[in-house]
PDB file of C-alpha atoms in Angstrom:
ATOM      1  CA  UNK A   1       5.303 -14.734 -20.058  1.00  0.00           C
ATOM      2  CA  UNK A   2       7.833 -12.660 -22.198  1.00  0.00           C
ATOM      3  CA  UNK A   3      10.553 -14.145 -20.355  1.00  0.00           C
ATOM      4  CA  UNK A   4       9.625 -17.482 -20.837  1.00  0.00           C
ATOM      5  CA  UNK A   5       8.913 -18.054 -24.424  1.00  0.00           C
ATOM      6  CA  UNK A   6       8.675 -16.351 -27.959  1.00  0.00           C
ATOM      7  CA  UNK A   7       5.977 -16.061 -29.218  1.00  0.00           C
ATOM      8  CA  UNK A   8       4.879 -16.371 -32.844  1.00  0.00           C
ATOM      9  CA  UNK A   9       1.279 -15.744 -33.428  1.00  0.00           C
ATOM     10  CA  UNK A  10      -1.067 -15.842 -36.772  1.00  0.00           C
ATOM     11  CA  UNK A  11      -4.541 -14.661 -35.236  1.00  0.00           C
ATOM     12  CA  UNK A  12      -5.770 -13.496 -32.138  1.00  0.00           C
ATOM     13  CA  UNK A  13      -7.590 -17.054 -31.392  1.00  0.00           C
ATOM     14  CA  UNK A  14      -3.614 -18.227 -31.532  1.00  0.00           C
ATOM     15  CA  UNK A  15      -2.281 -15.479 -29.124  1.00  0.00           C
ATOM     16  CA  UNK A  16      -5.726 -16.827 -27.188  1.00  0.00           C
ATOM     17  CA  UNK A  17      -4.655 -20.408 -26.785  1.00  0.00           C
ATOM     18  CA  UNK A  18      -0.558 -19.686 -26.772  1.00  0.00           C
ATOM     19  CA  UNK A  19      -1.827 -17.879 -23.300  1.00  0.00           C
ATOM     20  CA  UNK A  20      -3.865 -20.550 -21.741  1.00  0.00           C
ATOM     21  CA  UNK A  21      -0.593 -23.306 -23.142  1.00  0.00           C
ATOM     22  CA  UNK A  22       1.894 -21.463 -21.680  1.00  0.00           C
ATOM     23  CA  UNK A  23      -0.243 -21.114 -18.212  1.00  0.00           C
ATOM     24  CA  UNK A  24      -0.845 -24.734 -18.199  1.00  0.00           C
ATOM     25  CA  UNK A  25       2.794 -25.531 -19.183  1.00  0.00           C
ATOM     26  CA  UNK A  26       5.375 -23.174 -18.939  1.00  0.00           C
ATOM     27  CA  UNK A  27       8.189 -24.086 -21.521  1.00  0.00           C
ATOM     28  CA  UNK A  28      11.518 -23.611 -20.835  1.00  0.00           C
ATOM     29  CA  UNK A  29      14.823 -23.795 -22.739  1.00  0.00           C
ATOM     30  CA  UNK A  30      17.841 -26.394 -21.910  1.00  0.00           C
ATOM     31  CA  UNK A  31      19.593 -23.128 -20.294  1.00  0.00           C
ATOM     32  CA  UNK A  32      17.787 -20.998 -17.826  1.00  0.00           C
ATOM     33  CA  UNK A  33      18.748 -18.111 -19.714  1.00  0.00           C
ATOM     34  CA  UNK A  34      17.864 -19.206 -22.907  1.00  0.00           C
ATOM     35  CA  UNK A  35      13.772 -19.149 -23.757  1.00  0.00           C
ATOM     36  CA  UNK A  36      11.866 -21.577 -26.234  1.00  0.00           C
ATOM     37  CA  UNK A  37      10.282 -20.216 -29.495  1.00  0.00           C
ATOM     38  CA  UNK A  38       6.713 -21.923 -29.568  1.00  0.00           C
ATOM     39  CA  UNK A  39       5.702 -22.020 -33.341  1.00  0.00           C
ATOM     40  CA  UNK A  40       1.798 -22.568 -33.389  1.00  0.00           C
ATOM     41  CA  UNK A  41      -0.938 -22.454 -36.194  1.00  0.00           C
ATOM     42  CA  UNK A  42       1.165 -24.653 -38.776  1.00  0.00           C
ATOM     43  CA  UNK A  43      -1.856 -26.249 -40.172  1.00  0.00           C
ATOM     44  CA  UNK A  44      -5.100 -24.806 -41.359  1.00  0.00           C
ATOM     45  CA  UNK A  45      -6.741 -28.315 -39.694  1.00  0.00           C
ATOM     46  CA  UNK A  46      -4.545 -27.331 -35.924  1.00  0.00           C
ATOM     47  CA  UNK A  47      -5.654 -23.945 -36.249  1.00  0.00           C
ATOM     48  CA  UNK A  48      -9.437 -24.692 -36.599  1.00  0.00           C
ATOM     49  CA  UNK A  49      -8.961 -26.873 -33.504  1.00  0.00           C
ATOM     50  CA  UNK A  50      -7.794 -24.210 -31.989  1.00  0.00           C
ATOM     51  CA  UNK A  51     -10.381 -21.699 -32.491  1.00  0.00           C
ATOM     52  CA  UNK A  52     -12.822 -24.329 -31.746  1.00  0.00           C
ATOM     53  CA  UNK A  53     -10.689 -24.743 -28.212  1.00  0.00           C
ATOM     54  CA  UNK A  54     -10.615 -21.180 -27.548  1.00  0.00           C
ATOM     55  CA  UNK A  55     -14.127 -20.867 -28.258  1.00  0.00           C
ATOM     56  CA  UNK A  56     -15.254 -23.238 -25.227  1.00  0.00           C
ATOM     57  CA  UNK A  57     -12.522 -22.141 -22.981  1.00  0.00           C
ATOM     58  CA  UNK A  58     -13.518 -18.358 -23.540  1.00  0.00           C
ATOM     59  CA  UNK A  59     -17.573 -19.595 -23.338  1.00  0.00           C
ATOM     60  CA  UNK A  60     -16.958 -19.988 -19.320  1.00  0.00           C
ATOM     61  CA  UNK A  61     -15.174 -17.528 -17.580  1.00  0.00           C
ATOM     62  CA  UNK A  62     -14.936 -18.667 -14.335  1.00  0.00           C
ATOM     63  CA  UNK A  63     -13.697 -22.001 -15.593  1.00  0.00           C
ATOM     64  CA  UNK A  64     -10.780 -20.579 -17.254  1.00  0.00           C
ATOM     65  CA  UNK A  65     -10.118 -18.235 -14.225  1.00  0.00           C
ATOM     66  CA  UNK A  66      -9.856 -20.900 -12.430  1.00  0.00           C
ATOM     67  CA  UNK A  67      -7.416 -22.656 -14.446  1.00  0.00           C
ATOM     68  CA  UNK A  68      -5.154 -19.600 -14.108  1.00  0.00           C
ATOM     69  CA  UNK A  69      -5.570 -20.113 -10.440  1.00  0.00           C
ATOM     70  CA  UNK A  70      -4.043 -23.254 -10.040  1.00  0.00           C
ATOM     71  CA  UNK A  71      -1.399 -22.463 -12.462  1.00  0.00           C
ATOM     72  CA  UNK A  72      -0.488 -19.279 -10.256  1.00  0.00           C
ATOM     73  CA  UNK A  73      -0.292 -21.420  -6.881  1.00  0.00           C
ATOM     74  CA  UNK A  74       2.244 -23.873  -8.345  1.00  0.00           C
ATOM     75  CA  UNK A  75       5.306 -24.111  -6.182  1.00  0.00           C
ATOM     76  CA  UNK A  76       7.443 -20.703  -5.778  1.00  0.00           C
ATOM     77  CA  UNK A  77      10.368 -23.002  -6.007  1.00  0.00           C
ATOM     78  CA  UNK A  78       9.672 -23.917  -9.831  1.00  0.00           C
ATOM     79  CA  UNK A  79       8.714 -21.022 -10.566  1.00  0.00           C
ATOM     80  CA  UNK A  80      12.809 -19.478 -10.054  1.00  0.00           C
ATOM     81  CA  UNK A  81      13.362 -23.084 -11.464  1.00  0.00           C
ATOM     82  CA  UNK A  82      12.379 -22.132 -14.359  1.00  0.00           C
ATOM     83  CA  UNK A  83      13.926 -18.381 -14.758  1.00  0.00           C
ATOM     84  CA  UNK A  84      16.138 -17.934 -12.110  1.00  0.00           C
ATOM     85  CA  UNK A  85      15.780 -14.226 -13.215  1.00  0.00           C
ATOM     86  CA  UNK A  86      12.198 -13.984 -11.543  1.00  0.00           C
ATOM     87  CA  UNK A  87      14.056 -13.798  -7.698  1.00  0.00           C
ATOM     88  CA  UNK A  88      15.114 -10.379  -8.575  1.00  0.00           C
ATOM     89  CA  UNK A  89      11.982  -9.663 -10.442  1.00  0.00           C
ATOM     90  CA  UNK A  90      10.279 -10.192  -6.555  1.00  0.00           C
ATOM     91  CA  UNK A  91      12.518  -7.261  -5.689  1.00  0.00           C
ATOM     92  CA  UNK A  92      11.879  -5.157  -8.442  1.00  0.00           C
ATOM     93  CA  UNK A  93       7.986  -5.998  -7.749  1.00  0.00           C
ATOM     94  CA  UNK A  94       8.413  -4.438  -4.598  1.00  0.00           C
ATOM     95  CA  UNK A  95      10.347  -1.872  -4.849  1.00  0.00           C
ATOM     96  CA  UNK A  96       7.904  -0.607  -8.129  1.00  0.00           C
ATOM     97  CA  UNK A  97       4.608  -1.373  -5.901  1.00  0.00           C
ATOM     98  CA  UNK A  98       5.849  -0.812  -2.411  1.00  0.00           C
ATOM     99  CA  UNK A  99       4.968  -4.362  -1.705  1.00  0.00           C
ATOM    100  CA  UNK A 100       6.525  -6.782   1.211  1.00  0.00           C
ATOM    101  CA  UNK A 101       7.832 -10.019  -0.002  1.00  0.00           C
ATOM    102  CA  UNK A 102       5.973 -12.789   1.574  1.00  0.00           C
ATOM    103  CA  UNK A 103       8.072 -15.125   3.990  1.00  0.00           C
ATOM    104  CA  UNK A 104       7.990 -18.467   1.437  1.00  0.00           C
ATOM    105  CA  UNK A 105       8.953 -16.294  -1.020  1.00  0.00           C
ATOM    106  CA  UNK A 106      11.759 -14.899   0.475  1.00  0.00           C
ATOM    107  CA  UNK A 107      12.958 -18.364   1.187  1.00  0.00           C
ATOM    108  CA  UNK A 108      12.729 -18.953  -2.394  1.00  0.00           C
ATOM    109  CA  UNK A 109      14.490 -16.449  -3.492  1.00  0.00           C
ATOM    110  CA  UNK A 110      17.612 -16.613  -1.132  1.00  0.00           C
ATOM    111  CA  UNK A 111      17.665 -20.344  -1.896  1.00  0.00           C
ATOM    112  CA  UNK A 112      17.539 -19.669  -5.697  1.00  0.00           C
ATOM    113  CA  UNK A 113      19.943 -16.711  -5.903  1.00  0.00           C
ATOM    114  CA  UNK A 114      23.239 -18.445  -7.372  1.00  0.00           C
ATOM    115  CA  UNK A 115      21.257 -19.205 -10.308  1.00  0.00           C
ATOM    116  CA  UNK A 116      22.177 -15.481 -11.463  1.00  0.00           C
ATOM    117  CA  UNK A 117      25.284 -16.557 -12.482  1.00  0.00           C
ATOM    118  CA  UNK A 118      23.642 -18.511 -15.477  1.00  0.00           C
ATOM    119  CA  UNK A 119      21.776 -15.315 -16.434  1.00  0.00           C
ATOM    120  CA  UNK A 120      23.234 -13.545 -19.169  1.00  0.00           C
ATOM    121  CA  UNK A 121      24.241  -9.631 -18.000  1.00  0.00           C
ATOM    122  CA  UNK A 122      22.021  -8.037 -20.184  1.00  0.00           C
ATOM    123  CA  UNK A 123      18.758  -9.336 -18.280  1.00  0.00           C
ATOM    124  CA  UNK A 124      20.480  -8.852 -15.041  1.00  0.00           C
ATOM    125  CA  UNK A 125      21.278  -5.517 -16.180  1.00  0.00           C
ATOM    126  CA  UNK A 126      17.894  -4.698 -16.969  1.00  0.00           C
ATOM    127  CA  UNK A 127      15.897  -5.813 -14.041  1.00  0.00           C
ATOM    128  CA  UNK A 128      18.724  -3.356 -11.788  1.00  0.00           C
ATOM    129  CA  UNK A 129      17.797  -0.788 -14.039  1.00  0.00           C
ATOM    130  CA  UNK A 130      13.724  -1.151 -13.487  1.00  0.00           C
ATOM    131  CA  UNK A 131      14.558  -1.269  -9.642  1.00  0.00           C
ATOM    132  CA  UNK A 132      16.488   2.213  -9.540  1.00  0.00           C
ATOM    133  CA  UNK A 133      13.907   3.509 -11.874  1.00  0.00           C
ATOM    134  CA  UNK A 134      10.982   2.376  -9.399  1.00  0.00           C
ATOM    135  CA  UNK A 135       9.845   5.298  -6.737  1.00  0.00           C
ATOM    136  CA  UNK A 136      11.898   3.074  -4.148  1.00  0.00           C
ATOM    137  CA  UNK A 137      15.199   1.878  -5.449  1.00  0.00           C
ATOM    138  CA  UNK A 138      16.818   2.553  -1.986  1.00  0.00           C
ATOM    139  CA  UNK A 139      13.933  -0.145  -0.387  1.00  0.00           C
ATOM    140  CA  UNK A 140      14.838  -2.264  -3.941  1.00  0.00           C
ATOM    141  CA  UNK A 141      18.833  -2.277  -3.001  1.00  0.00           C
ATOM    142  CA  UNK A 142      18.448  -2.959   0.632  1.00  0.00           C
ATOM    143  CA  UNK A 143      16.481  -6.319  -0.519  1.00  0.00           C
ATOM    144  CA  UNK A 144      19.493  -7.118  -3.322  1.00  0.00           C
ATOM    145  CA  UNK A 145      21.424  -7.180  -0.240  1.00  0.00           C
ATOM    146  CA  UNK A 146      19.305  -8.744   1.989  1.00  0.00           C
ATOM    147  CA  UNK A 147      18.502 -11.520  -0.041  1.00  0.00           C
ATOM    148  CA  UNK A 148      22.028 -12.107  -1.574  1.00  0.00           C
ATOM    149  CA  UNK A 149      21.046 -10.866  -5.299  1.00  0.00           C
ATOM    150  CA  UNK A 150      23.435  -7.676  -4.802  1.00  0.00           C
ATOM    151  CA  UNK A 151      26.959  -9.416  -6.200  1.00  0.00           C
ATOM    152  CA  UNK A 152      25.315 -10.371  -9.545  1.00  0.00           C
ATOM    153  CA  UNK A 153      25.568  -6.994  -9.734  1.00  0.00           C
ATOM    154  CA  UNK A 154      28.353  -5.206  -7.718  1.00  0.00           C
ATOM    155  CA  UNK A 155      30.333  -6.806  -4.578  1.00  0.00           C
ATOM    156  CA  UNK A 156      31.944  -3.018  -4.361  1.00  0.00           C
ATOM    157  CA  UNK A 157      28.237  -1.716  -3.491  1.00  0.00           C
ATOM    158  CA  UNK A 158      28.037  -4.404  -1.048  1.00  0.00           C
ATOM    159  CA  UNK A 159      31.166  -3.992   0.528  1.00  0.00           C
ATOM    160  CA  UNK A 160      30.704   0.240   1.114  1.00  0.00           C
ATOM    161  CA  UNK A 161      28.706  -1.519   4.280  1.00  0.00           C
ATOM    162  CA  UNK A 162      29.775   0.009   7.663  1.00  0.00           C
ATOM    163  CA  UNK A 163      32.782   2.008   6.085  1.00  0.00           C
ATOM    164  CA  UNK A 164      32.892   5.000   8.459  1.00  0.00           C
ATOM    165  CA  UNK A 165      33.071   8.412   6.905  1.00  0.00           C
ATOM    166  CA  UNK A 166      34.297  11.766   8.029  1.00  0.00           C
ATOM    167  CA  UNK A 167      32.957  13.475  10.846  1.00  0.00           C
ATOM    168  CA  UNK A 168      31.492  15.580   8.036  1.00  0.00           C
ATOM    169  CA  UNK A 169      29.722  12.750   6.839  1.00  0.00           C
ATOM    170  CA  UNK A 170      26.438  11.467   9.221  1.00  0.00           C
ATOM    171  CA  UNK A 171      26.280   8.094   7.380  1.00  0.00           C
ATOM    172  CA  UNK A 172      28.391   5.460   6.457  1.00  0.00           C
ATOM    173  CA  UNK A 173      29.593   4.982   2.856  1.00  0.00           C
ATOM    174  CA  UNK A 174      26.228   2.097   1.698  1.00  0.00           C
ATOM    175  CA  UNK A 175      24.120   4.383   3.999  1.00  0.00           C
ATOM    176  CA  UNK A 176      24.928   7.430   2.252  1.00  0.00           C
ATOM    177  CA  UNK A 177      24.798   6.146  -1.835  1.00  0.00           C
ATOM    178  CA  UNK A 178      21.470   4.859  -0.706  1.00  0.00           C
ATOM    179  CA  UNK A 179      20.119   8.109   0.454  1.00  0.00           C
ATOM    180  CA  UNK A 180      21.547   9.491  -2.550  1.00  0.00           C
ATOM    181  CA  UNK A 181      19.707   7.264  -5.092  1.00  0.00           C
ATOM    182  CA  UNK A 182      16.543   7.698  -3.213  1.00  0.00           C
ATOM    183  CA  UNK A 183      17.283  11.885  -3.325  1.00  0.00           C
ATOM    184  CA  UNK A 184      17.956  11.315  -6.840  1.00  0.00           C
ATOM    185  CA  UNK A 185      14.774   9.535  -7.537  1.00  0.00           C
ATOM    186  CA  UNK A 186      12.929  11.639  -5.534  1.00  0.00           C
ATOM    187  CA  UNK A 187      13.477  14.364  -7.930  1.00  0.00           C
ATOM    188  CA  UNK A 188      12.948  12.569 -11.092  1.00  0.00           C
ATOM    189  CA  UNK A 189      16.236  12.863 -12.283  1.00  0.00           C
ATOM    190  CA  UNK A 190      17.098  10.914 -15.100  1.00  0.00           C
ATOM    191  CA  UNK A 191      18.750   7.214 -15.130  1.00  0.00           C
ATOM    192  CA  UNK A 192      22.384   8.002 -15.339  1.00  0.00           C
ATOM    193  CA  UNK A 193      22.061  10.703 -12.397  1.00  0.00           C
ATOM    194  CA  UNK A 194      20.735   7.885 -10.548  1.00  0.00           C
ATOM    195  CA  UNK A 195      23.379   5.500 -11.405  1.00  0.00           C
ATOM    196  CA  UNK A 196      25.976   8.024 -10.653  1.00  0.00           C
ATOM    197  CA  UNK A 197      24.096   8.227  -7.475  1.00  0.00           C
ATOM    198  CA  UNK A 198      24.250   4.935  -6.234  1.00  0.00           C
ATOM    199  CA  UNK A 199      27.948   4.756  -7.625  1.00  0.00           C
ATOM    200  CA  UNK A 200      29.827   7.962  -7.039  1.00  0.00           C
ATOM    201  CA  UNK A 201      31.611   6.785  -3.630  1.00  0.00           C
ATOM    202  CA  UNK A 202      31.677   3.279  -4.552  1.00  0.00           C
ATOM    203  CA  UNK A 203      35.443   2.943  -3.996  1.00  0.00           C
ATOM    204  CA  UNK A 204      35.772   4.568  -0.680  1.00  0.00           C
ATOM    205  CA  UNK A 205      36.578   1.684   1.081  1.00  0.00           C
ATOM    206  CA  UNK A 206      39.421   0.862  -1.489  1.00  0.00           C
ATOM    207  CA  UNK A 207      40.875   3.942  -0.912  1.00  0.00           C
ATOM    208  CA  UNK A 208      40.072   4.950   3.295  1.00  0.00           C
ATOM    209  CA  UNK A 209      42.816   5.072   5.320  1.00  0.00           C
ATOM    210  CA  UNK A 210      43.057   6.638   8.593  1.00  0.00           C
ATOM    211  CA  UNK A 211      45.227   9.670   9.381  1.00  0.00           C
ATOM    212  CA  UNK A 212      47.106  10.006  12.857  1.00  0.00           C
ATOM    213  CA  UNK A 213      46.871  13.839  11.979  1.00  0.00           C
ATOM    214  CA  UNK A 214      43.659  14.727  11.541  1.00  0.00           C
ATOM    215  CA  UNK A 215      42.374  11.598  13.872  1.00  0.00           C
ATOM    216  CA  UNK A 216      39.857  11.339  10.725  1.00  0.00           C
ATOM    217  CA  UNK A 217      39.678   8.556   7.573  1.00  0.00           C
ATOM    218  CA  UNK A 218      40.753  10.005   4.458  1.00  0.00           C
ATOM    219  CA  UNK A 219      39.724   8.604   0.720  1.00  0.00           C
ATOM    220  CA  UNK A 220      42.082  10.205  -1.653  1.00  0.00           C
ATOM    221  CA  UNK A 221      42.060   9.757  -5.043  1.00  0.00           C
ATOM    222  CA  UNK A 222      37.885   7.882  -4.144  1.00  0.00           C
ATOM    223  CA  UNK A 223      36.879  10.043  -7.649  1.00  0.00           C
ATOM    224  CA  UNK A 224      39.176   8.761 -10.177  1.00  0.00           C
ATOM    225  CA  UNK A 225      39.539   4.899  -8.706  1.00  0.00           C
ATOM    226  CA  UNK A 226      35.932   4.769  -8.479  1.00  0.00           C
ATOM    227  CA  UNK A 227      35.138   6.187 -12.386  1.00  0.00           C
ATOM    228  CA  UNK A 228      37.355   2.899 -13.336  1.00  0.00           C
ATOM    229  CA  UNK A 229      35.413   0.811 -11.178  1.00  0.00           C
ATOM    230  CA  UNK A 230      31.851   2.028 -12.522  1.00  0.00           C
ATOM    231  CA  UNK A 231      33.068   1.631 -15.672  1.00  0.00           C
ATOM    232  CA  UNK A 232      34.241  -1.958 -14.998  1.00  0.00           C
ATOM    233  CA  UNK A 233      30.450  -2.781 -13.142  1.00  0.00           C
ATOM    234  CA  UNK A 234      28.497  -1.016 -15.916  1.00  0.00           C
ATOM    235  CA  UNK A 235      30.787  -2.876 -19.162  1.00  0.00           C
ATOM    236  CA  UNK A 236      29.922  -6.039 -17.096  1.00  0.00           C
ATOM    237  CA  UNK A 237      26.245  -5.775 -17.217  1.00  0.00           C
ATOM    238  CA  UNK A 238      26.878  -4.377 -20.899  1.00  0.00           C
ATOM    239  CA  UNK A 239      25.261  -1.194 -20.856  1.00  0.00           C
ATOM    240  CA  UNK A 240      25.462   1.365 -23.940  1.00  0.00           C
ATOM    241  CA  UNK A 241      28.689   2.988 -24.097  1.00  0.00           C
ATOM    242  CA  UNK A 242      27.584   6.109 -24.190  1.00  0.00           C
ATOM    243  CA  UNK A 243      25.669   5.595 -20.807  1.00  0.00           C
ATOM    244  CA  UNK A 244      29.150   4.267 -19.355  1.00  0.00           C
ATOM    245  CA  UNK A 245      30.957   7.584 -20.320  1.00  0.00           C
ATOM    246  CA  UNK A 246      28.339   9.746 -18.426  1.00  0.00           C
ATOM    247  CA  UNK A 247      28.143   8.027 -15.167  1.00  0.00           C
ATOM    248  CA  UNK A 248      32.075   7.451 -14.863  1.00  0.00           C
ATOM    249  CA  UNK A 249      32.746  10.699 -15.597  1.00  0.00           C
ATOM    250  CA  UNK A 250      29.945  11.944 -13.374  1.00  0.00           C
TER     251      UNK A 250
END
């Protein structure tokens, strides 16, 4: 609800009734990104029809239970209609919870994910965040990927796919910053050793080139070109400068 509107209350029967309005009509702004301020309570004569509202919605239970039923069921498509942010907010769901994204709702959300372009960075920003924070960001990144949401946030990330490695290296480049960030996470290590994680070899396939030597890739210089490219990605999404500064140094 957050996401959809601001709210401005003057007494709990208010807050009461702003829920039940927004679950039987969800306002939205004329940008997706940008969310309606709902001003209720102006008059003392609105807000004693409002108590008196809340007083026989609250009187049945089951009746208003219902009501958030039906509200709940409407269509998964109008749902990311209305915030297109809410398609990676399904990942982030299941990444936190360890829960599988239903098939219509995958649908959804691969239909509905070039509507992050009209998101602003910092929301974007935030949701990625809450997905490496969860106990499965590696599960969480996978479905950016899968489901197309990944480029909103880095293209490098999704290009490190199938970039073969030394023979030093079991994994391939997206294999092996995704088993980092879930290391990372395992331990409970803080948000910018995570980031540095899922970032530290990001331009490896900018820099591998194959030696006739060795018969091996090499990635010279991977360190320095990727701290300029994290730092690009992370001033993108806007995140605190200070943050920026420890992860592209990392």
């Amino acid at each position: 609800i957050k996401s959809v509107a601001v709210l401005v209350f003057r007494d709990f029967f208010q807050e009461f009734r702003a829920c039940v309005a927004l679950l039987e009509t969800v306002l939205v702004g004329h940008e997706v990104r940008k969310p309606v301020r709902l001003l209720l309570g102006k008059t003392r004569q609105r807000c004693k029809a409002e108590r008196r509202f809340v007083y026989e919605k609250a009187r049945d239970t089951q009746r208003l239970r219902r009501q958030f039923f039906q509200v709940g069921a409407r269509r998964k498509e109008e749902r990311f209609h209305e915030d297109a942010l809410r398609v990676m907010r399904a990942v982030r769901f299941g990444a936190e919870l360890g829960f599988a994204i239903e098939m219509e709702t995958m649908n959804a959300v691969v239909q509905f994910a070039n509507r992050l372009e009209h998101i602003a960075a910092e929301r974007i920003r935030d949701e990625f965040i809450k997905i490496i924070l969860s106990s499965e960001p590696l599960q969480g990144v996978v479905l950016l990927q899968k489901y197309g949401l990944l480029p909103y946030i880095s293209s490098e990330l999704e290009q490190s796919q199938g970039i073969e490695q030394t023979q030093a290296h079991a994994y391939d480049v997206w294999e092996h910053l995704l088993r980092s960030l879930q290391h990372a996470a395992d331990k409970n290590w803080p948000l910018h050793v995570l980031l540095s994680a899922i970032f530290h070899d990001i331009s490896k396939p900018e820099t591998r080139r194959f030696s006739k030597e060795s018969k091996q890739y090499t990635f010279y210089g991977h360190d320095v070109v990727g701290g300029r490219v994290t730092r690009e990605i992370m001033e993108i999404l806007k995140f605190p400068k200070d943050m920026i500064e420890k992860v592209s140094m990392f």
